[in-house]
Amino acid sequence: MILTGNEIIREVENRRICISPFLKENVNPNSYNYRLDEAILEFEPDLIDAKRKPKYKKIKLTEKGYCLQPGKLYLGNTVEKIGSDNYVTQLIGRSSVGRLGLFLQITASLGHVGSKHKWTLELTCIQPIIVYPYMKIGQVSFWSMQGSKEIAYIGKYQGYNEPHISEFYHELDKTK
């Protein structure tokens, strides 16, 4: 079951949910609005080979914003450290942002129990759009689990505080 906004506040206060920094005004009826941090990664226009580390450049967002271009992939991250040892997190876009043609969390919306960090955001747009640091870009919801937590989360993306590229090429090195 999804937690209500009041329950999210209560569980943050009880330290069963981590949202840091936490702003009460970002709480919605069933979610919390997270913000875009100051750095994004822009992939180089080359072909991306799943067996190789992709090429990218790091861009620091300023108060003037940065214009994302259609057909490109960008990685950002949340300002907030988000997660829980007690609930599953799901990161989704905001309707207001989607209506501007900006999509995020293209494939990786699920946050496993025990995963707590600044989340990398997958950003793409259908028309040029200017993004700004600290804008409310998406929402996170918290879901209760059914069953016991017998499998611990030990993920390769745990603990990053900046946008982080895919480590998939390491997996392909091991497949034969």
Coordinates of C-alpha atoms in Angstrom, one line a residue:
M1 CA 0.0 0.0 0.0
I2 CA 1.2 3.5 -0.7
L3 CA 1.8 5.9 2.2
T4 CA -0.2 9.1 2.5
G5 CA 1.5 12.5 2.8
N6 CA 0.8 12.6 6.6
E7 CA 2.3 9.1 7.0
I8 CA 5.4 10.2 5.0
I9 CA 5.9 13.1 7.5
R10 CA 5.4 10.8 10.4
E11 CA 7.8 8.2 9.1
V12 CA 10.5 10.9 8.4
E13 CA 10.1 12.2 11.9
N14 CA 10.4 8.6 13.2
R15 CA 13.5 8.0 11.1
R16 CA 11.9 5.1 9.2
I17 CA 12.1 7.1 5.9
C18 CA 15.1 9.2 4.9
I19 CA 14.5 12.4 3.0
S20 CA 17.4 14.9 3.6
P21 CA 17.0 17.8 3.5
F22 CA 13.3 17.5 4.2
L23 CA 10.9 20.3 3.4
K24 CA 7.3 19.8 4.7
E25 CA 5.9 22.0 1.9
N26 CA 7.1 19.4 -0.7
V27 CA 4.7 16.8 0.7
N28 CA 1.8 15.8 -1.5
P29 CA -1.2 13.6 -0.7
N30 CA 0.7 10.4 -1.6
S31 CA 4.3 11.5 -2.4
Y32 CA 7.1 14.0 -1.9
N33 CA 8.4 16.4 -4.5
Y34 CA 12.1 16.0 -5.0
R35 CA 14.4 18.6 -6.6
L36 CA 17.0 18.6 -9.3
D37 CA 20.5 19.1 -8.0
E38 CA 23.2 21.4 -9.5
A39 CA 25.0 19.0 -11.9
I40 CA 23.9 17.0 -14.9
L41 CA 25.8 14.7 -17.3
E42 CA 25.3 15.2 -21.0
F43 CA 26.2 12.2 -23.2
E44 CA 28.4 12.9 -26.2
P45 CA 26.6 12.5 -29.5
D46 CA 28.5 9.3 -30.4
L47 CA 27.0 5.9 -30.6
I48 CA 26.6 4.4 -27.1
D49 CA 28.1 0.9 -27.0
A50 CA 26.7 -1.1 -24.1
K51 CA 30.0 -2.9 -23.7
R52 CA 31.9 0.4 -23.2
K53 CA 31.9 3.3 -20.8
P54 CA 29.9 6.1 -22.4
K55 CA 31.5 9.5 -23.1
Y56 CA 29.8 12.5 -21.4
K57 CA 30.5 15.9 -20.1
K58 CA 29.5 17.3 -16.7
I59 CA 27.5 20.5 -16.7
K60 CA 27.0 22.7 -13.6
L61 CA 23.5 24.2 -13.6
T62 CA 23.3 27.9 -12.7
E63 CA 20.3 30.2 -11.8
K64 CA 20.1 31.0 -15.6
G65 CA 19.3 27.3 -16.2
Y66 CA 20.5 25.0 -19.0
C67 CA 18.6 24.1 -22.2
L68 CA 18.2 20.4 -22.7
Q69 CA 17.9 19.3 -26.3
P70 CA 15.5 16.6 -27.8
G71 CA 17.0 13.3 -28.8
K72 CA 19.7 13.5 -26.1
L73 CA 20.1 11.7 -22.8
Y74 CA 21.0 13.6 -19.6
L75 CA 21.6 12.3 -16.1
G76 CA 20.8 14.5 -13.1
N77 CA 20.3 13.7 -9.5
T78 CA 18.1 14.6 -6.6
V79 CA 19.1 17.2 -4.1
E80 CA 17.7 15.0 -1.4
K81 CA 19.1 11.8 -0.1
I82 CA 16.1 9.5 -0.2
G83 CA 15.4 5.9 0.9
S84 CA 14.2 3.6 3.6
D85 CA 15.0 0.3 5.3
N86 CA 11.3 -0.2 5.8
Y87 CA 9.6 0.9 2.5
V88 CA 10.1 0.5 -1.2
T89 CA 10.5 3.9 -3.0
Q90 CA 9.2 4.7 -6.4
L91 CA 10.5 7.8 -8.2
I92 CA 8.2 9.2 -10.9
G93 CA 7.9 12.4 -12.8
R94 CA 5.5 15.3 -12.0
S95 CA 2.6 15.8 -14.3
S96 CA 3.4 19.5 -14.5
V97 CA 6.9 18.7 -15.8
G98 CA 5.7 16.0 -18.1
R99 CA 3.3 18.5 -19.7
L100 CA 6.3 20.6 -20.6
G101 CA 7.7 17.6 -22.6
L102 CA 10.4 16.6 -20.0
F103 CA 10.5 12.9 -19.1
L104 CA 12.5 11.4 -16.2
Q105 CA 13.0 8.0 -14.7
I106 CA 12.7 6.4 -18.1
T107 CA 13.2 2.9 -16.8
A108 CA 14.6 2.9 -13.3
S109 CA 11.8 4.1 -11.0
L110 CA 12.1 1.4 -8.3
G111 CA 14.2 1.9 -5.2
H112 CA 14.9 -1.2 -3.3
V113 CA 14.4 -1.4 0.5
G114 CA 17.7 -0.4 2.1
S115 CA 18.8 1.9 -0.7
K116 CA 19.4 5.4 0.6
H117 CA 21.2 8.0 -1.5
K118 CA 20.8 10.9 -4.0
W119 CA 19.1 9.3 -6.9
T120 CA 20.3 9.5 -10.5
L121 CA 17.6 10.8 -12.8
E122 CA 17.3 9.8 -16.4
L123 CA 16.2 13.0 -18.3
T124 CA 15.1 13.4 -21.9
C125 CA 12.8 15.9 -23.6
I126 CA 10.7 16.1 -26.8
Q127 CA 11.4 19.8 -27.3
P128 CA 14.1 22.2 -26.0
I129 CA 13.5 22.9 -22.3
I130 CA 15.4 25.0 -19.8
V131 CA 16.0 23.3 -16.4
Y132 CA 17.1 24.9 -13.2
P133 CA 18.9 23.8 -10.1
Y134 CA 16.6 23.0 -7.2
M135 CA 13.4 22.9 -9.4
K136 CA 10.8 20.4 -8.1
I137 CA 11.2 17.9 -10.9
G138 CA 9.7 14.7 -9.7
Q139 CA 8.0 12.8 -6.9
V140 CA 8.8 9.9 -4.7
S141 CA 6.3 7.6 -3.1
F142 CA 6.7 5.0 -0.4
W143 CA 5.2 1.5 -0.5
S144 CA 4.9 -1.0 2.3
M145 CA 6.2 -4.5 1.6
Q146 CA 4.5 -7.9 2.0
G147 CA 6.8 -10.7 3.3
S148 CA 10.1 -10.7 5.0
K149 CA 13.2 -8.8 4.0
E150 CA 15.5 -11.8 3.5
I151 CA 17.5 -10.4 0.5
A152 CA 19.6 -7.4 1.4
Y153 CA 20.1 -4.6 -1.2
I154 CA 23.8 -4.4 -2.1
G155 CA 23.6 -2.3 -5.3
K156 CA 26.4 -0.9 -7.5
Y157 CA 24.8 2.5 -7.4
Q158 CA 24.5 2.8 -3.6
G159 CA 26.0 5.8 -2.0
Y160 CA 26.6 8.2 -5.0
N161 CA 26.0 11.9 -4.4
E162 CA 26.3 12.9 -8.1
P163 CA 24.7 11.7 -11.3
H164 CA 26.3 8.4 -12.2
I165 CA 26.6 6.7 -15.5
S166 CA 25.5 3.1 -16.2
E167 CA 27.8 0.4 -15.0
F168 CA 26.2 -2.1 -17.4
Y169 CA 29.4 -2.4 -19.4
H170 CA 30.9 -4.2 -16.5
E171 CA 28.2 -6.8 -16.6
L172 CA 28.7 -7.5 -20.3
D173 CA 32.4 -8.1 -19.6
K174 CA 31.4 -11.1 -17.5
T175 CA 28.9 -12.7 -19.9
K176 CA 30.3 -15.5 -22.0

